[in-house]
XYZ file of N, CA and C in Angstrom:
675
model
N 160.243 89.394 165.820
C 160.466 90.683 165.163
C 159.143 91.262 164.754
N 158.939 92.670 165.154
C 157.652 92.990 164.833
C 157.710 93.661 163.100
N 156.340 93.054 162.571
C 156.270 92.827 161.177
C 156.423 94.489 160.167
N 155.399 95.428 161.402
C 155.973 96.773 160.955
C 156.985 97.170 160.847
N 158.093 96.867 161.903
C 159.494 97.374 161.626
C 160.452 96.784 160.699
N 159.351 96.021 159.866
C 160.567 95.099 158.505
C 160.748 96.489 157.476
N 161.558 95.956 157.193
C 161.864 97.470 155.493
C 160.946 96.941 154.610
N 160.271 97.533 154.067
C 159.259 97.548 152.545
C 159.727 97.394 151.757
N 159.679 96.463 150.433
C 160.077 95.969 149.570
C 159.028 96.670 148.437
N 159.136 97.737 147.866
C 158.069 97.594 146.642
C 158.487 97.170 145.557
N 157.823 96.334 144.989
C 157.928 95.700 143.864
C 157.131 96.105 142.519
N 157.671 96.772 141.287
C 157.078 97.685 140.115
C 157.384 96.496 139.284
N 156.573 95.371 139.024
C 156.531 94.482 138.401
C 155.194 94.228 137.159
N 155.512 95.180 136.018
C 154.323 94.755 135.219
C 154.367 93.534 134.717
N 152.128 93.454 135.029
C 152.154 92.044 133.983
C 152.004 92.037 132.557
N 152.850 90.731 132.359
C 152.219 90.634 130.581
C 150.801 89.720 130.733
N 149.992 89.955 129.649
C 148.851 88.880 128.886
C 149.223 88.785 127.705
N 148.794 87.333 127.378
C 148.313 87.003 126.183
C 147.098 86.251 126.071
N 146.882 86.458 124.504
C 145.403 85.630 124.588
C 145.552 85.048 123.944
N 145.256 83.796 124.285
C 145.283 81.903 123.563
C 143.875 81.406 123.019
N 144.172 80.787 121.824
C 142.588 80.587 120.951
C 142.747 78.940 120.574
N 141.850 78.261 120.707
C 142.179 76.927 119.900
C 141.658 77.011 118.378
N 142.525 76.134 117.549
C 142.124 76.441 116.085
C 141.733 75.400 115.881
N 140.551 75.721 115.336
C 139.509 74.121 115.155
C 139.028 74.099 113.507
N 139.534 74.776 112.674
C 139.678 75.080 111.374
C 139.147 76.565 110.879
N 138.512 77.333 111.891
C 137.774 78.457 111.679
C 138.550 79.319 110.984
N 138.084 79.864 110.231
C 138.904 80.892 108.896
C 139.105 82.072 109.581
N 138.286 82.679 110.154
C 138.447 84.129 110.729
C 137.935 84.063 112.551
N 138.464 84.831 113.335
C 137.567 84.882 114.340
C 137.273 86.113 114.422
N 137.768 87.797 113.804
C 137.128 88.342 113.835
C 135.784 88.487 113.155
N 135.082 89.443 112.785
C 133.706 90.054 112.050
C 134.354 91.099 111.144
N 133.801 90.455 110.036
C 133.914 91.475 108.745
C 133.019 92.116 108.704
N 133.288 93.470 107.983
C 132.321 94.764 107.706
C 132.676 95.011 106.352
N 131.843 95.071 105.601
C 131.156 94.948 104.531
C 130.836 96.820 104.512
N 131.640 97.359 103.648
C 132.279 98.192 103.173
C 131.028 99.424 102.623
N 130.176 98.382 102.160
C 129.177 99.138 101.228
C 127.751 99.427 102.076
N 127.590 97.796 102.404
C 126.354 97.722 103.447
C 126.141 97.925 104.721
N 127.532 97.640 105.537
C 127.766 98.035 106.764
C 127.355 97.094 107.651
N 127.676 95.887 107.003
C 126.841 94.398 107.881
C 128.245 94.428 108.283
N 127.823 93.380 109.302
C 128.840 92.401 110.309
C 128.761 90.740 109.917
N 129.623 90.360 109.308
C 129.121 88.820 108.906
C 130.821 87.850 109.519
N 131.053 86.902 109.544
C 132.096 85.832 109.759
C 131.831 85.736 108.295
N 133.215 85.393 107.852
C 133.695 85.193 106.472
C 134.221 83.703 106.787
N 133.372 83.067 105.648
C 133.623 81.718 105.570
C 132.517 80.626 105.932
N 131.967 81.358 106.684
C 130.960 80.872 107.469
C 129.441 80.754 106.717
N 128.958 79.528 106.206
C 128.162 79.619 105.166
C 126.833 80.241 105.491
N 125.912 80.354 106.600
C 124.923 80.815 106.894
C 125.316 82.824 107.144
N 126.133 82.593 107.481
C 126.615 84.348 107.534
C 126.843 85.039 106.231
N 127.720 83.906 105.423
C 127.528 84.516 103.978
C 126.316 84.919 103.129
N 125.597 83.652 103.404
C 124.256 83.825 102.954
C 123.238 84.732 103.048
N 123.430 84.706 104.495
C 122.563 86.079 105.277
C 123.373 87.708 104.374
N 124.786 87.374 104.627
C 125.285 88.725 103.800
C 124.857 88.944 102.418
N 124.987 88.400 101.778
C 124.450 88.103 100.218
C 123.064 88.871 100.409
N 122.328 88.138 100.768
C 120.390 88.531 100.842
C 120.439 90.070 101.313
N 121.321 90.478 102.337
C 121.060 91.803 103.075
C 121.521 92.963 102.069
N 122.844 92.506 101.277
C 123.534 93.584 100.594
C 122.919 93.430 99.434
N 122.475 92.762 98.876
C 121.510 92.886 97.620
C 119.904 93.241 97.678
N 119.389 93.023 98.843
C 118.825 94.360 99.189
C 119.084 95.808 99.549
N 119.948 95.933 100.127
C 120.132 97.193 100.445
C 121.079 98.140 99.160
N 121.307 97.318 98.018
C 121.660 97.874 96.990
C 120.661 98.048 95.961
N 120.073 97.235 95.910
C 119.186 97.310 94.678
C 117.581 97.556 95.565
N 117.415 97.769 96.850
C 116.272 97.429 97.231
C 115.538 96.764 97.315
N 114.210 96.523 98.061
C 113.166 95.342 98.229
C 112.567 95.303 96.870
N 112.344 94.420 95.848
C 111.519 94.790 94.316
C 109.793 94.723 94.887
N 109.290 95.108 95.874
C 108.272 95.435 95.940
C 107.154 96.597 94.508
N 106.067 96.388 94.376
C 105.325 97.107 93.929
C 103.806 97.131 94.455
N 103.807 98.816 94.270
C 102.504 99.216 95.092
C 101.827 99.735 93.967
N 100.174 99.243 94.024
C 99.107 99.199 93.608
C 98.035 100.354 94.222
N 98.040 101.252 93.653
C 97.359 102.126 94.958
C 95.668 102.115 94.036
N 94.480 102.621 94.508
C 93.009 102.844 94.506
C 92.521 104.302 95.094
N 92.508 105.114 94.339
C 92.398 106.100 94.599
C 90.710 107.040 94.221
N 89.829 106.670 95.069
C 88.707 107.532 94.895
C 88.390 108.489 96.074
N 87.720 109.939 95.242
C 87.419 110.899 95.851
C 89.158 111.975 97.064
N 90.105 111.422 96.431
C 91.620 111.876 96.648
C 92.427 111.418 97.948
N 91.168 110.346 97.604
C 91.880 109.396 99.030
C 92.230 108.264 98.554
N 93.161 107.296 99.277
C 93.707 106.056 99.531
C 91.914 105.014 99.618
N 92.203 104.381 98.866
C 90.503 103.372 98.768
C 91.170 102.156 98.931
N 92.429 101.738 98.445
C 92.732 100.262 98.447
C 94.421 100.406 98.127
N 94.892 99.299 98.189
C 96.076 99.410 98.332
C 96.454 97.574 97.926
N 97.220 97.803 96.965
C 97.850 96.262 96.879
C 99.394 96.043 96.507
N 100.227 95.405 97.542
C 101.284 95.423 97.164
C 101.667 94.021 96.579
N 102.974 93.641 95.789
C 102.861 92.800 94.626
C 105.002 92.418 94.786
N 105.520 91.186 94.387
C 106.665 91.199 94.448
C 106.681 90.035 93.664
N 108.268 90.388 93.113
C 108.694 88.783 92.098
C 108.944 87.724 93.081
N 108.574 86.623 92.671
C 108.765 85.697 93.037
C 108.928 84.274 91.825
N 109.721 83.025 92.632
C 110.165 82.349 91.317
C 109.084 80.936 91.888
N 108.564 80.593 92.743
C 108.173 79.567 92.556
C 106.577 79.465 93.498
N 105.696 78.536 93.519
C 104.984 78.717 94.369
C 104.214 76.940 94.632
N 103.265 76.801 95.306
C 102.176 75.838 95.613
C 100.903 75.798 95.306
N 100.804 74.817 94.403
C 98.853 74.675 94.291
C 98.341 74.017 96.041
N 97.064 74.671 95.905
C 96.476 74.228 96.372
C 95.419 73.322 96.646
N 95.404 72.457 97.412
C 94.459 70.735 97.003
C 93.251 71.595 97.694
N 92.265 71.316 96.569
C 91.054 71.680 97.472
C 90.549 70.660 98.703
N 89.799 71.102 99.499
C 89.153 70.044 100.739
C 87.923 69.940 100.584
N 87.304 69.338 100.097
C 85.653 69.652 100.236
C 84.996 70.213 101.445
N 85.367 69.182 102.499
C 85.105 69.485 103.648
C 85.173 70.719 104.308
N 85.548 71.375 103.868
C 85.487 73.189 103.983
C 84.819 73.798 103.291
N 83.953 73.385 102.445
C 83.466 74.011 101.359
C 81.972 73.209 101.587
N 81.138 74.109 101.199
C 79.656 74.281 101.571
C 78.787 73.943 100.390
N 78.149 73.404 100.092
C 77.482 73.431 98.286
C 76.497 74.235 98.548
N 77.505 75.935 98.373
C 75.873 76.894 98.337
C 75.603 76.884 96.804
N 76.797 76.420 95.720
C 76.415 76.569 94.635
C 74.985 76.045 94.064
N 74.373 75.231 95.189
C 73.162 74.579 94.656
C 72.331 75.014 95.172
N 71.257 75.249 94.625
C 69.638 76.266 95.345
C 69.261 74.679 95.980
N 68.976 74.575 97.516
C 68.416 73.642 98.460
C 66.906 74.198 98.274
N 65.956 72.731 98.152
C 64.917 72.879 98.237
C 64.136 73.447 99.652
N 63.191 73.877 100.038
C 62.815 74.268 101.218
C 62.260 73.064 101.875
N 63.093 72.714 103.115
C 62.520 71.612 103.913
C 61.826 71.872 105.090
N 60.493 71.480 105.289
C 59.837 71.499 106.429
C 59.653 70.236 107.307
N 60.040 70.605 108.552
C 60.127 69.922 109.525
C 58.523 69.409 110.061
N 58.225 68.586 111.261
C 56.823 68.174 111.667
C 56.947 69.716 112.930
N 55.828 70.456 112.498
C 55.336 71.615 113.698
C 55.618 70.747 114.900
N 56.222 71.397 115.833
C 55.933 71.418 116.923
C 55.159 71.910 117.760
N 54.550 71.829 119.070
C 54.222 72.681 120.149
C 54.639 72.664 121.349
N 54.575 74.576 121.711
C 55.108 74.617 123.012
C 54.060 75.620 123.497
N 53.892 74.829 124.763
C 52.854 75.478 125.629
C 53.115 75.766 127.029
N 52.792 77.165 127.116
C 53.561 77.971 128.305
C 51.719 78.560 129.389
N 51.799 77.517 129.795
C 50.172 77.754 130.706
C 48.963 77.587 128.992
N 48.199 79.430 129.279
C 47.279 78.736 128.430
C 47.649 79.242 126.629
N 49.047 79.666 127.022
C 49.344 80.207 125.652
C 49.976 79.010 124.917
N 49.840 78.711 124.031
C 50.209 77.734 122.996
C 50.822 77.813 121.743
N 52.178 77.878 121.169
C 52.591 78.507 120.038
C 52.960 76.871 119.350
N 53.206 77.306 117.861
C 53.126 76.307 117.087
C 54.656 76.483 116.487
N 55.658 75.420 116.368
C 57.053 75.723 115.709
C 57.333 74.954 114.537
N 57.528 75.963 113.611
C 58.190 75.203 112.445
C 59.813 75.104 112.072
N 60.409 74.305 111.968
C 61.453 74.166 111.169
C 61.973 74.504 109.841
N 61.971 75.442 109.175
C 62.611 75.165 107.805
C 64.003 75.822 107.671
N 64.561 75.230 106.199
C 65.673 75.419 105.741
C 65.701 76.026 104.339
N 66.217 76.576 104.104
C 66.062 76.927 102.743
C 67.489 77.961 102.426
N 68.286 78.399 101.216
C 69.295 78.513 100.709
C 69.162 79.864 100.367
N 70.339 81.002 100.764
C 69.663 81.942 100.148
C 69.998 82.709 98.978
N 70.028 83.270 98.183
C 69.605 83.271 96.916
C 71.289 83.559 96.525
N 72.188 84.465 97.489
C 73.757 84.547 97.188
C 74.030 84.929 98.420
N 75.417 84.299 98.925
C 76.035 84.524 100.013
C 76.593 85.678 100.413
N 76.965 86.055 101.339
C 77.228 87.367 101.882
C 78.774 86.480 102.062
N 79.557 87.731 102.247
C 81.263 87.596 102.349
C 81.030 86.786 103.912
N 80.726 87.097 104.630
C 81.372 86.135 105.756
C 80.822 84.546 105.456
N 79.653 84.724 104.979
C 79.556 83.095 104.691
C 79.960 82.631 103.996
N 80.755 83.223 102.526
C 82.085 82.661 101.686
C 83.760 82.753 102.992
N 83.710 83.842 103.022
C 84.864 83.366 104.450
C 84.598 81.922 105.342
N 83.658 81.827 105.570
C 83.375 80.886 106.638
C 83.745 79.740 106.335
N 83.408 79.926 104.524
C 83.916 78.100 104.000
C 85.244 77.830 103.720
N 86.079 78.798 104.102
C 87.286 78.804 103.713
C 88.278 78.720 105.536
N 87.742 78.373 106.262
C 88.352 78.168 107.400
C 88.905 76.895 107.270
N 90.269 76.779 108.324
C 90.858 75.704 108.519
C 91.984 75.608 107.805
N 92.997 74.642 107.774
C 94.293 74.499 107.520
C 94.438 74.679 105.747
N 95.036 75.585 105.478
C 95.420 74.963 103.746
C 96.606 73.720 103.459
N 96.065 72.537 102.740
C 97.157 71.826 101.929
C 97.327 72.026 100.458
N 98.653 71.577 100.641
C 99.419 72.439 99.531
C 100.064 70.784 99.226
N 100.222 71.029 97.375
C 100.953 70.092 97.001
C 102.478 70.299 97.322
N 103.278 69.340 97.495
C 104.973 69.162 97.575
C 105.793 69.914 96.414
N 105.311 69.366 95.388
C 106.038 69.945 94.173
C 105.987 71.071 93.712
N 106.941 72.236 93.394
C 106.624 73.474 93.843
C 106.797 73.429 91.945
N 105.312 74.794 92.117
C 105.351 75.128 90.146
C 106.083 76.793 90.153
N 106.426 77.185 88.913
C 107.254 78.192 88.540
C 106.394 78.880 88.778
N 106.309 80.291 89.331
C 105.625 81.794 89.160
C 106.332 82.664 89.623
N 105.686 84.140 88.646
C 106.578 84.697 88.890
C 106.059 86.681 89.854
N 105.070 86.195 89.816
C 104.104 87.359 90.579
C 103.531 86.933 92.164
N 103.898 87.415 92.955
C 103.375 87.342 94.240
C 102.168 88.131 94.888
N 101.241 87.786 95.611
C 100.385 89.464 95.907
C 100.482 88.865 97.656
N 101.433 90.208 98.068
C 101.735 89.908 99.602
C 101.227 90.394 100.435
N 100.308 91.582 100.257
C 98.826 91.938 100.980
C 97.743 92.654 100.155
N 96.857 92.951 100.241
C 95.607 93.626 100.063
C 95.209 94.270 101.177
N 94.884 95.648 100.909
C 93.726 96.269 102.164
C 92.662 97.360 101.317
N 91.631 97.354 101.432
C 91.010 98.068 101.437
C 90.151 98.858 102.753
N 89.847 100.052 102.359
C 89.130 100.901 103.558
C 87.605 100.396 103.919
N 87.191 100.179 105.069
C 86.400 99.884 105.220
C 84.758 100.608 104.406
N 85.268 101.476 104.148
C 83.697 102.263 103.646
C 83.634 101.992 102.177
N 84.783 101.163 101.602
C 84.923 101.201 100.206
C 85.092 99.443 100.084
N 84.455 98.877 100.558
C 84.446 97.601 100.820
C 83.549 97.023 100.039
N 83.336 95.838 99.346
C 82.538 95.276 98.771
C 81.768 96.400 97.530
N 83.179 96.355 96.566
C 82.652 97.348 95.370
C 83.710 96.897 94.479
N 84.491 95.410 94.717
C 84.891 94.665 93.803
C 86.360 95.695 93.610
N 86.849 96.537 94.470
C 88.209 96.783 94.930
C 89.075 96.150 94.725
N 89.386 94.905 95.649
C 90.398 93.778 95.648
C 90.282 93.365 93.822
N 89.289 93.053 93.160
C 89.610 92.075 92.080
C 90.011 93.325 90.939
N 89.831 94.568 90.897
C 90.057 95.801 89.691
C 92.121 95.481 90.152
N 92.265 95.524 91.280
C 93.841 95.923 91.617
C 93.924 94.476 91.116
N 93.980 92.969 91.413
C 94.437 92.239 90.994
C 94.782 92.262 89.503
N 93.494 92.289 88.855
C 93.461 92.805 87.544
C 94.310 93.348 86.650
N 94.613 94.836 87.266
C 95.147 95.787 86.936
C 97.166 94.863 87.156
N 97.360 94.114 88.408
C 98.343 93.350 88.907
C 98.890 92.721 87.520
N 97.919 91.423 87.224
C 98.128 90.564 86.147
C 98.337 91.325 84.811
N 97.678 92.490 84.285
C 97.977 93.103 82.962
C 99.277 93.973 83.233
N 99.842 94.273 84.063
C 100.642 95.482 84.073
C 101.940 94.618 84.783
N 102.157 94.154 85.324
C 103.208 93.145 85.906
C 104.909 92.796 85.617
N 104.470 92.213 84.597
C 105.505 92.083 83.647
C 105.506 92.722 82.119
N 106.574 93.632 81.514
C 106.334 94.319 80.508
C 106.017 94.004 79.232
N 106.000 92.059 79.131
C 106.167 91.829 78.106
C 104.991 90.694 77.859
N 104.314 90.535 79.275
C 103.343 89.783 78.773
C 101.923 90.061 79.785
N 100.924 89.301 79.594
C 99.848 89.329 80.323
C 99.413 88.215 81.214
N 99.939 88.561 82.798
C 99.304 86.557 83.098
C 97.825 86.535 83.548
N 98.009 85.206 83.152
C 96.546 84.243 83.580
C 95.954 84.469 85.232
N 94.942 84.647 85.346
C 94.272 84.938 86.668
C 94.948 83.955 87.747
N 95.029 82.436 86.914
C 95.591 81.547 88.092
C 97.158 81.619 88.168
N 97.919 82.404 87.507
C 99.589 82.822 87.677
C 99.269 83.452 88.637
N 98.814 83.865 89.300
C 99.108 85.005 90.596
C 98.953 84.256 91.705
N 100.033 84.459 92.443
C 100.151 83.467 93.744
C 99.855 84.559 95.010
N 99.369 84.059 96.516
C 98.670 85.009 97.227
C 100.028 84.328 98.825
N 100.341 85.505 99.229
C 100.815 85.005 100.564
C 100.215 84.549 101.655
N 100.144 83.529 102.148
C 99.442 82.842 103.344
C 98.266 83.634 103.257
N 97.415 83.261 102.655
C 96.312 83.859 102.701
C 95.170 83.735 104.085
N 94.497 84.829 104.493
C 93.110 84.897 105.533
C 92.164 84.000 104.843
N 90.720 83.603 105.671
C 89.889 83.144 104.638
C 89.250 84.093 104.154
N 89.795 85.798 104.456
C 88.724 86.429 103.504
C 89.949 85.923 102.329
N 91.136 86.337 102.737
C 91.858 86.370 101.151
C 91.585 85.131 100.395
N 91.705 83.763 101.295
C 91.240 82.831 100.299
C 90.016 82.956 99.657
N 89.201 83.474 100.017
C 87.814 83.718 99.491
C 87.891 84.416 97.936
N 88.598 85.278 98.169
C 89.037 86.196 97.188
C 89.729 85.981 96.102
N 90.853 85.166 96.721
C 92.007 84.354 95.584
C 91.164 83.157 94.708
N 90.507 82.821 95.286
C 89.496 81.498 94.786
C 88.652 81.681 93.727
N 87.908 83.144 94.007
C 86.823 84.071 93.375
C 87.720 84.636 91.846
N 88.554 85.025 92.226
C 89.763 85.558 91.015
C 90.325 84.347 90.177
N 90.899 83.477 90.563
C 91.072 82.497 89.261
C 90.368 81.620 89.438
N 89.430 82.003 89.643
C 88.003 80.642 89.336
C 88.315 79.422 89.867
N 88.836 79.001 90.763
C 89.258 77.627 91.067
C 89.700 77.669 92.901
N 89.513 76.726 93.501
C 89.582 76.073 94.520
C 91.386 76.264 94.729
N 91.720 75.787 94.064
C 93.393 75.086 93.235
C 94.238 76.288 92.858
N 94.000 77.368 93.461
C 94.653 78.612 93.482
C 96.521 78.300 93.877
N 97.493 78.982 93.904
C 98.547 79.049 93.911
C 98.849 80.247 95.458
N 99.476 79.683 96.044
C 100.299 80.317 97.706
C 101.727 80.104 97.660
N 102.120 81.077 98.331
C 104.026 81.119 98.583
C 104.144 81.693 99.926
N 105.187 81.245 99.930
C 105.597 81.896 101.391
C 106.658 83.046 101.309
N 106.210 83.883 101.852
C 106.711 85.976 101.390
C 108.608 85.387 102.474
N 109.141 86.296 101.841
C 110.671 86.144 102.480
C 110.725 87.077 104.167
């Protein structure tokens, strides 16, 4: 029988779906939206909560940032921004990073040498000698290499999470007037100590700087959120 000349059968057969989930204790499988903030989080879910928490209490109350501004000749000269923070790390000094320019080196002379190039003959001396105060890159310089930090974390409550100053307004003691100004004005009810101020992962200029400001090696670092 040829297959064209069969009668056509159409068949108007809708399908059903369903969709099958295994329940492995999960509280929700959709995504909640958060009404106020407009996040997407899993409810129940402890790292999502968490994350929700941190996002909507920023975005309600804002970042508690504070800006430090430096203003000469009606321009921007420096700039320091500043945030609460509850805890932080001393820092172990290393010697080994650190240079004893604090000590005036006597001038050492080496035995002259000579070097003779045909009939010209020059005479070489060696010396060393200290010079009278360091220039910023050679305080940077001693501050290279890894910072260690003690384990046990101490209470603070002031952060300083960058510094910039403009280059033409550089080295006129900028950075330490804003710190300054940081520690007296900070909190409304008191005045902190040069070494309360904790510095975020500091550069070695900043360590240079942070070191220079509370007088000590043993300065205080946090890690910014």
């Amino acid at each position: 029988m040829n297959p064209e000349a069969r009668p056509g059968k159409v068949l108007n057969k809708k399908r059903s779906y369903a969709q099958f989930y295994l329940e492995l204790g999960q509280s929700d499988f959709l995504l909640h939206t958060c009404t106020t903030c407009a996040m997407k989080y899993a409810k129940g879910d402890v790292e999502d909560e968490k994350l929700h928490s941190t996002f909507h209490k920023n975005y309600t109350h804002g970042i508690p940032f504070k800006v430090y501004l430096y203003i000469s000749s009606q321009r921007i000269a420096g700039c320091l921004v500043a945030e609460p923070i509850r805890k932080a790390y001393k820092i172990i000094p290393c010697l080994t990073n650190r240079s004893s320019g604090s000590t005036r080196l006597k001038e050492a002379v080496s035995k002259p040498t000579k070097l003779q190039f045909g009939d010209v003959c020059f005479q070489r001396e060696v010396s060393k000698r200290s010079p009278a105060g360091r220039s910023s890159t050679d305080s940077n310089m001693n501050f290279t290499g890894a910072m260690l930090c003690e384990e046990e974390a101490v209470r603070a409550v002031c952060g300083i999470r960058a510094i910039w100053v403009s280059p033409s307004n550089r080295r006129k003691g900028i950075p330490i007037y804003l710190l300054d100004v940081v520690r007296r004005s900070f909190c409304d009810d008191s005045v902190l100590e040069h070494s309360q101020l904790a510095f975020s992962q500091p550069t070695s200029a900043g360590r240079a700087l942070a070191s220079s400001f509370a007088g000590t090696d043993s300065f205080l670092v946090y890690k910014s959120a």
